mmCIF file of C-alpha atoms in Angstrom:
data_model
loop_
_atom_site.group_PDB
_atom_site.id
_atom_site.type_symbol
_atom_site.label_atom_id
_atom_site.label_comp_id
_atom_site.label_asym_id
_atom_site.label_seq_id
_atom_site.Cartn_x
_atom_site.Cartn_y
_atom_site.Cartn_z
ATOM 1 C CA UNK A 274 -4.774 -56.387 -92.019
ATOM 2 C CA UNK A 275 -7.867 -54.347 -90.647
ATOM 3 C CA UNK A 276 -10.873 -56.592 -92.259
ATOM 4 C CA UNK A 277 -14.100 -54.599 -91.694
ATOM 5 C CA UNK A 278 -16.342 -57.003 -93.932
ATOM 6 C CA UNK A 279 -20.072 -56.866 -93.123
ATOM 7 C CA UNK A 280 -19.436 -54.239 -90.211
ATOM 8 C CA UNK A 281 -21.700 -51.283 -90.392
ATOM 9 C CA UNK A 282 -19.892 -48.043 -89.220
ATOM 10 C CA UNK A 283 -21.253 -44.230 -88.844
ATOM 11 C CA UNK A 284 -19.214 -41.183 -89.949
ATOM 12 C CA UNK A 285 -20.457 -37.870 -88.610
ATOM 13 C CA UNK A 286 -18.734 -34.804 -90.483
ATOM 14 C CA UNK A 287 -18.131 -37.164 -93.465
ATOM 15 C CA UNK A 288 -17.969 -34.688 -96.348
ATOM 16 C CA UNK A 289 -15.119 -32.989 -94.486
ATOM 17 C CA UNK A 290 -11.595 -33.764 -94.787
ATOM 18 C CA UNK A 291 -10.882 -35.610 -92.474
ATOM 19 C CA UNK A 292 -14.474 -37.453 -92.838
ATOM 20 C CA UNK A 293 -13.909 -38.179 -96.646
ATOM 21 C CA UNK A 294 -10.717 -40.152 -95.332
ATOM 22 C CA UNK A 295 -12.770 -42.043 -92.684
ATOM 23 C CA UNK A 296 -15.022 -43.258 -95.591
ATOM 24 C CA UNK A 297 -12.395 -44.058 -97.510
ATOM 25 C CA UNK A 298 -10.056 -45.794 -95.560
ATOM 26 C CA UNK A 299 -13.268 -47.895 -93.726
ATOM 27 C CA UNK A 300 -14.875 -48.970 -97.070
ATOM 28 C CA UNK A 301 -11.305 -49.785 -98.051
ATOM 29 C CA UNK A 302 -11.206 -52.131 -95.439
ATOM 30 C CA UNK A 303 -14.703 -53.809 -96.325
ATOM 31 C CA UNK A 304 -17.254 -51.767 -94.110
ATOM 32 C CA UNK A 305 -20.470 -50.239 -95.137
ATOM 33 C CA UNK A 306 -20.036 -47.050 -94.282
ATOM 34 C CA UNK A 307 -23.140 -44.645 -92.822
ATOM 35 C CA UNK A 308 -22.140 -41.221 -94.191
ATOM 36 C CA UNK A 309 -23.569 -38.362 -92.039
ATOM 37 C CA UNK A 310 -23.915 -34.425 -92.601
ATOM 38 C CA UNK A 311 -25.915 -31.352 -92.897
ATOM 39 C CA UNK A 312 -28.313 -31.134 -95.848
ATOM 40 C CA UNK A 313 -25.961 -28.850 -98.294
ATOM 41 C CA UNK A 314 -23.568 -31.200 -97.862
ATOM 42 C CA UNK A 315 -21.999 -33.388 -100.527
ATOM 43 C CA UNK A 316 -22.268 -37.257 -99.894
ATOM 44 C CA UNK A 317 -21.908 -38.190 -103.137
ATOM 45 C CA UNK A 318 -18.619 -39.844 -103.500
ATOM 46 C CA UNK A 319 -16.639 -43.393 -103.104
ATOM 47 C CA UNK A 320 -16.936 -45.621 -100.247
ATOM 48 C CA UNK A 321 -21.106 -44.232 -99.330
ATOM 49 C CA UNK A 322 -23.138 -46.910 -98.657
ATOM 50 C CA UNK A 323 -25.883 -44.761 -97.094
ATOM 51 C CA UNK A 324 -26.117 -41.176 -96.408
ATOM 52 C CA UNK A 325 -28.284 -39.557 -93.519
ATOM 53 C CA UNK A 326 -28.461 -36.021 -93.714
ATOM 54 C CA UNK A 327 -29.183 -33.889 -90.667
ATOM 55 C CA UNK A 328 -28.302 -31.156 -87.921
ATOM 56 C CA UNK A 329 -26.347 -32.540 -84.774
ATOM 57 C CA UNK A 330 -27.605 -29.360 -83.389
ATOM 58 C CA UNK A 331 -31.138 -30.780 -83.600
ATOM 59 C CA UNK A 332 -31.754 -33.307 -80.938
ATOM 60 C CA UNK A 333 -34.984 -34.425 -82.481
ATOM 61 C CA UNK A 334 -33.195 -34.986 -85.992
ATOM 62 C CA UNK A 335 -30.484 -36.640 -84.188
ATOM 63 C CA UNK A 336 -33.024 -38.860 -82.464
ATOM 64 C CA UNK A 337 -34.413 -39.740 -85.799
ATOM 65 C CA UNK A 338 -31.628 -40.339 -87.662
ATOM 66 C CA UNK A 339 -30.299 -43.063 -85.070
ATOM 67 C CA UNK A 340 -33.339 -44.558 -85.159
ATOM 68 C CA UNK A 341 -33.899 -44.606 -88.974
ATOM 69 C CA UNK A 342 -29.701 -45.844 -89.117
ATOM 70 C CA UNK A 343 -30.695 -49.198 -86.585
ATOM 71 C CA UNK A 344 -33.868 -49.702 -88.630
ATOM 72 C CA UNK A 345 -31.375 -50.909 -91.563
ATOM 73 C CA UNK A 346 -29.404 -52.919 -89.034
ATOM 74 C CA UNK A 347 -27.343 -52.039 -85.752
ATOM 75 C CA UNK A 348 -23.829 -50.625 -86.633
ATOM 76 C CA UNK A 349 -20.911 -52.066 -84.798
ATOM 77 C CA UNK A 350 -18.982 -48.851 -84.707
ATOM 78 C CA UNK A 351 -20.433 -45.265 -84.323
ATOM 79 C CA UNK A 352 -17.251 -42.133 -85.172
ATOM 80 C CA UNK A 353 -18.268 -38.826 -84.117
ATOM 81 C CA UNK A 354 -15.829 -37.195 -86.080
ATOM 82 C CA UNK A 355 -17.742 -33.559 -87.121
ATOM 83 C CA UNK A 356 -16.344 -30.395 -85.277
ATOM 84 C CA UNK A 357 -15.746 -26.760 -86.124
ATOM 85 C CA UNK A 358 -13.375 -24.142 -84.782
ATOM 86 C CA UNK A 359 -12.875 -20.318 -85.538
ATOM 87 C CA UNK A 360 -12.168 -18.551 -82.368
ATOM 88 C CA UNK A 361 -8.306 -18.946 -82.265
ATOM 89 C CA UNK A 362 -7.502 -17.048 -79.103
ATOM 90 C CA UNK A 363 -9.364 -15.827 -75.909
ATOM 91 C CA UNK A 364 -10.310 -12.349 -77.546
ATOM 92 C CA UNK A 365 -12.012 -14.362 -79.884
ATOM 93 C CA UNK A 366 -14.035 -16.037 -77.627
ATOM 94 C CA UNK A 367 -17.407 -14.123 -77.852
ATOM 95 C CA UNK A 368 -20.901 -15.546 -76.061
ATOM 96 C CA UNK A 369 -22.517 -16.688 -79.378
ATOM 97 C CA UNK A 370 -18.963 -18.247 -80.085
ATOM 98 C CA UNK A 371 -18.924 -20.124 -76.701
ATOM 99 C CA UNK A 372 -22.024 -21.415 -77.225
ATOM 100 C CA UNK A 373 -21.676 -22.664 -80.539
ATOM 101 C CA UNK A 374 -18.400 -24.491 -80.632
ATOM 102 C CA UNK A 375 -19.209 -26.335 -76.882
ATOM 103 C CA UNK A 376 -22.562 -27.520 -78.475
ATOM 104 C CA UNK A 377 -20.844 -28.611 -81.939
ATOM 105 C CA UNK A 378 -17.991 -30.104 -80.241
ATOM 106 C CA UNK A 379 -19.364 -32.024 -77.253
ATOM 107 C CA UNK A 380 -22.929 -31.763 -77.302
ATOM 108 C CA UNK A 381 -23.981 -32.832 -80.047
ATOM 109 C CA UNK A 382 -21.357 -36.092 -79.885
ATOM 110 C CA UNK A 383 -22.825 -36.539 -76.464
ATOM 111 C CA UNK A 384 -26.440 -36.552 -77.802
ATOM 112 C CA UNK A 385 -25.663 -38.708 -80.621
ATOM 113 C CA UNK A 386 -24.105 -41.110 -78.324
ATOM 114 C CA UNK A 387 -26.974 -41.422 -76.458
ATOM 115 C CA UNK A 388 -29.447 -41.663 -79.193
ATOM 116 C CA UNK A 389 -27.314 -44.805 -80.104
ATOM 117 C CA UNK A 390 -26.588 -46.642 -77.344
ATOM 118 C CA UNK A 391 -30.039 -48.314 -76.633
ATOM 119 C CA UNK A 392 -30.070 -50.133 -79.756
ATOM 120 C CA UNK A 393 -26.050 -50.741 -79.436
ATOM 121 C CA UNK A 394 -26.561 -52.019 -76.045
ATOM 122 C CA UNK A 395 -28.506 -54.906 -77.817
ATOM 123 C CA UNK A 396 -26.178 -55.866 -80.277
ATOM 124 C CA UNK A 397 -24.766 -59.194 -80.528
ATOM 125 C CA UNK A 398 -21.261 -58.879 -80.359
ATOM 126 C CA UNK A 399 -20.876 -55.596 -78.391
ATOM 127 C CA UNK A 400 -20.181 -52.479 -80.356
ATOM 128 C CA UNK A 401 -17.711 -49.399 -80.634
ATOM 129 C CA UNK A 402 -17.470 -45.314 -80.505
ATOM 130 C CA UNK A 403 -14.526 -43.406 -81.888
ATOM 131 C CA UNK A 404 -14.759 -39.780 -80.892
ATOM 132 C CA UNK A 405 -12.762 -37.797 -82.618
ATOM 133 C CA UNK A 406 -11.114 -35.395 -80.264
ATOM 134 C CA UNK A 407 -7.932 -33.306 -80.346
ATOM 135 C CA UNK A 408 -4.220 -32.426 -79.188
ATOM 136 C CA UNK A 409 -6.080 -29.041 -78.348
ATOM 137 C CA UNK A 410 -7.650 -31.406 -75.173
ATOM 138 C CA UNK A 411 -4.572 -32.564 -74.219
ATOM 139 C CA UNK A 412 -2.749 -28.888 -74.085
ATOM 140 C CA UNK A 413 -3.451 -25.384 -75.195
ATOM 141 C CA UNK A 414 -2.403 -24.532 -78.600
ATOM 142 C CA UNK A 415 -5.142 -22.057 -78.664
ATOM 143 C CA UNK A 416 -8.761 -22.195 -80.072
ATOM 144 C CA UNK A 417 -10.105 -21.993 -76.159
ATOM 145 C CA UNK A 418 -13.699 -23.090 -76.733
ATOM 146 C CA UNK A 419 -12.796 -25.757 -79.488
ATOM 147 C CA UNK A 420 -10.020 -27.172 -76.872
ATOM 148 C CA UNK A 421 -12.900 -27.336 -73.786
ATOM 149 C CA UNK A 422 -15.088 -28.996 -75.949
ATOM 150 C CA UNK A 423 -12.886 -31.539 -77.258
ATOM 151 C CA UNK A 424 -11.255 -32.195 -73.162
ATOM 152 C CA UNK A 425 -15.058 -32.684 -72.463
ATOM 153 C CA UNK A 426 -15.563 -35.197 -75.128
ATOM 154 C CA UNK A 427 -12.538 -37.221 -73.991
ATOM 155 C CA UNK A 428 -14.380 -37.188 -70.798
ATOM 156 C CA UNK A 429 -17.637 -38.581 -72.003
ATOM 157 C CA UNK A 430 -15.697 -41.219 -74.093
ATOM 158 C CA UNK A 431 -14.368 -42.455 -70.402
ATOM 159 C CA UNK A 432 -17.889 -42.187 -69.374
ATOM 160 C CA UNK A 433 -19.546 -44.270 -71.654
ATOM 161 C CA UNK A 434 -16.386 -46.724 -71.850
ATOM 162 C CA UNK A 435 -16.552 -46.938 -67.763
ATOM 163 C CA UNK A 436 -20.699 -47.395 -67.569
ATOM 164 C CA UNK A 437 -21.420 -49.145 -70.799
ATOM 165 C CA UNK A 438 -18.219 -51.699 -70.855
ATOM 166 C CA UNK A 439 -20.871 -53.967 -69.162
ATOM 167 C CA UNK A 440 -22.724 -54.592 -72.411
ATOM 168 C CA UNK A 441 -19.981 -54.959 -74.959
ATOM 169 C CA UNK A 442 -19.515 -51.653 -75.482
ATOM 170 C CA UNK A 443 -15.890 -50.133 -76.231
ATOM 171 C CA UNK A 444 -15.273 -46.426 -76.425
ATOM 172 C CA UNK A 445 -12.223 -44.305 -77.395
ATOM 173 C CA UNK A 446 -10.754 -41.395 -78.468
ATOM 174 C CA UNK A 447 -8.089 -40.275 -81.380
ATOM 175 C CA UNK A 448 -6.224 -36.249 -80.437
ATOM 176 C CA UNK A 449 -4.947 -35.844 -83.972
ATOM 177 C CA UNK A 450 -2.328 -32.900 -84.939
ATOM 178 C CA UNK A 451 -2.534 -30.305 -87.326
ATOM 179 C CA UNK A 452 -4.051 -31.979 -89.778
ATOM 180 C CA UNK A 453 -4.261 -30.002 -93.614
ATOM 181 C CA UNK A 454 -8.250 -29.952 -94.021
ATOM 182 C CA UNK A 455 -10.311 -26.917 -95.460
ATOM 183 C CA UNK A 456 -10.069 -25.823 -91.952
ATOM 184 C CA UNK A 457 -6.736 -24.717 -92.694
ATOM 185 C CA UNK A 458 -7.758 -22.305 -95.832
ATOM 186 C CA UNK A 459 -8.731 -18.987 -93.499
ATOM 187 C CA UNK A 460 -5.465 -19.182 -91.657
ATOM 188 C CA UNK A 461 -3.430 -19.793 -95.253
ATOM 189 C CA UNK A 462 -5.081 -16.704 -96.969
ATOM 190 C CA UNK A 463 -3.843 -14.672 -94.025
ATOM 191 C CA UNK A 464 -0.168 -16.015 -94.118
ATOM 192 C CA UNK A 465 0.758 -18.475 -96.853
ATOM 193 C CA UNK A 466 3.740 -19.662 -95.150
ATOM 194 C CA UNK A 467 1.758 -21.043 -92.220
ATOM 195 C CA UNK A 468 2.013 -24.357 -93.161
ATOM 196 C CA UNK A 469 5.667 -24.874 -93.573
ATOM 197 C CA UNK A 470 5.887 -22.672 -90.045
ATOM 198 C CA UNK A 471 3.424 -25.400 -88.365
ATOM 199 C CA UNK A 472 4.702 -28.085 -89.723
ATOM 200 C CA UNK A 473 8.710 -27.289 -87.950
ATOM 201 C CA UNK A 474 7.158 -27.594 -84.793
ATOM 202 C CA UNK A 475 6.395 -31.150 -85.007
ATOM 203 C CA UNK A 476 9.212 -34.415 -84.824
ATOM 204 C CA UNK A 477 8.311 -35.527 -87.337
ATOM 205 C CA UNK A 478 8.169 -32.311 -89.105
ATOM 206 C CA UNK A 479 5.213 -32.485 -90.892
ATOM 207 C CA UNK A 480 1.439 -32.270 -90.661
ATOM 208 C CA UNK A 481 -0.889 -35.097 -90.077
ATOM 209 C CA UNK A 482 -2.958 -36.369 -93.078
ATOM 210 C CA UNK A 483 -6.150 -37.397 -92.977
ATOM 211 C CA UNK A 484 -5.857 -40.977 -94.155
ATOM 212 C CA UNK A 485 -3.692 -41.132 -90.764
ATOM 213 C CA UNK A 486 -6.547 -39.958 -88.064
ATOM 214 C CA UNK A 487 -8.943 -42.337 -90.226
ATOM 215 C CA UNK A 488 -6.652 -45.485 -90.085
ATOM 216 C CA UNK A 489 -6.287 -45.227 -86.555
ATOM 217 C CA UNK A 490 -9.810 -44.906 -85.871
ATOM 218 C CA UNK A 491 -10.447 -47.583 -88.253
ATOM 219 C CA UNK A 492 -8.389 -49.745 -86.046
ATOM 220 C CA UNK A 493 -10.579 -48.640 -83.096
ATOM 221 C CA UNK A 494 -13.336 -49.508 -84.487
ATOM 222 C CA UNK A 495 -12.223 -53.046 -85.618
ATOM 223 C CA UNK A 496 -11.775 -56.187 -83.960
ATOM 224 C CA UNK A 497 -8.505 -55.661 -83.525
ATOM 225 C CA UNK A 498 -8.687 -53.446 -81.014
ATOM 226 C CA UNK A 499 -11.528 -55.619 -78.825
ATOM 227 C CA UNK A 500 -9.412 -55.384 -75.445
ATOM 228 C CA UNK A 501 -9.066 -51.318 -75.688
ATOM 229 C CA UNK A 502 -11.511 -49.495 -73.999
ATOM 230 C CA UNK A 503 -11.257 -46.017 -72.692
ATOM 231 C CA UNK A 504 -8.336 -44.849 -73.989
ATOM 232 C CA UNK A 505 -7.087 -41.665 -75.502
ATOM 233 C CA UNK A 506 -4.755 -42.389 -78.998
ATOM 234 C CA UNK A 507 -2.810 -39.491 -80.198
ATOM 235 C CA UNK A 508 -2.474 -39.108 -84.136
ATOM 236 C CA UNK A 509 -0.302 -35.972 -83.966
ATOM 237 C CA UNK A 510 3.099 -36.143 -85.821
ATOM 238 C CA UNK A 511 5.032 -36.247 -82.167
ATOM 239 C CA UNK A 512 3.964 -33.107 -80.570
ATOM 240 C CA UNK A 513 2.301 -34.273 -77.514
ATOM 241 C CA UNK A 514 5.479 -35.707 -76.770
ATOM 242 C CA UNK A 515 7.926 -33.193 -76.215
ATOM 243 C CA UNK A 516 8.126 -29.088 -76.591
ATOM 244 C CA UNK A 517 11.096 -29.528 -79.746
ATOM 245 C CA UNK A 518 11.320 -25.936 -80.205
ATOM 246 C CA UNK A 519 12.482 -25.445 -76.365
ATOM 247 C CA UNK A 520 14.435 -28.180 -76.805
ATOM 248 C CA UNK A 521 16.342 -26.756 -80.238
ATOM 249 C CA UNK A 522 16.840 -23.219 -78.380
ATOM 250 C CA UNK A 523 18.758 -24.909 -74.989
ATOM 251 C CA UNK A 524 20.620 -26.996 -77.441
ATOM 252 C CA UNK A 525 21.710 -24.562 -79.517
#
């Protein structure tokens, strides 16, 4: 059993799907959870012990929000789990689309890292990040820009794991699946059957939920995991593990 009693944890995208999950599934297990978003956002559910509302975009808001988070106390776990995508394929890929998904994706987990890490790097009893990456890193299943970013971020996690291991600090990431979040609505309205179509080309033949990505990061950010450091976990139903489609067409 994953007992997060009296650990403080951050959640970045929390009023998103898979972000509501995170807060759920980490209060479940006894932590306080720091639940953080934009200002429109809605924070106002189960499992909030404290919401901080402000633009990752915004490097001084960032820098003020860590500092106003280890002002209540030092948390031992830090998730960057917000991210965005709507440029599917290459054609999509305009400048001001570039631009925006690298700095949502990777920047702005980067910065928040670092606004975090002089206060972590003091904590008794070491601390941990969870970046919340994707099978998009690992392989191309298009959304070009989204995939960079998130291959960067895996990158930084080894970064900070490698340079910061010194002071207690873990660092990992999670490359979940298809997961069915409200990221999901644009491509249903243009074909309703896309999730049944998605969902065949994984072993396990389904998508992931998002009680599933937040478990494993909530194992991450435990205890538990205290030896792991610099790894890359996939949440993804099986696809990372094998093309089943090619394998269903050469055996017939």
């Amino acid at each position: 059993m994953i007992d997060l009693g009296g650990q403080r944890i951050v959640v970045t995208g929390a009023a998103g799907g898979i972000g509501r999950a995170m807060v759920e599934v980490l209060s479940g297990f006894g932590a306080s959870v720091v639940a953080c978003d934009l200002d429109e956002a809605d924070l106002s559910f189960d499992g909030v012990a404290e919401a901080q509302r402000f633009d990752l975009l915004d490097d001084k808001a960032v820098e003020a929000a860590a500092k106003r988070i280890c002002e209540n106390g030092v948390p031992s776990a830090i998730i960057s789990n917000a991210g965005w995508t709507r440029a599917e394929t290459l054609d999509d890929v305009t400048p001001e689309a570039l631009t925006h998904e690298l700095n949502l994706n990777l920047r702005s987990a980067a910065r928040l890292s670092q606004a975090f890490l002089p206060a972590l790097r003091q904590r008794e009893g070491g601390a941990a990040f969870v970046f919340i990456s994707s099978i998009n890193a690992l392989s191309h299943y298009g959304n070009p820009a989204y995939a960079a970013a998130k291959a960067g971020l895996i990158a930084w996690m080894r970064a900070v794991a490698t340079e910061e291991g010194r002071h207690g600090i873990r660092a990992n990431a999670i490359t979940p699946g298809s997961v069915r979040t409200m990221a999901w609505d644009h491509r249903i309205e243009r074909d309703p059957e896309i999730l049944g179509k998605v969902g065949a080309l994984y072993p396990l033949r389904r998508m992931v939920e998002p009680a599933e990505v937040a478990r494993a990061a909530a194992f991450l950010a435990s205890p538990l995991s205290s030896g792991i450091t610099g790894t890359v976990l996939p949440v993804d139903a099986g696809i990372s593990a094998g093309n089943l489609p090619f394998l269903e067409q050469i055996a017939g």
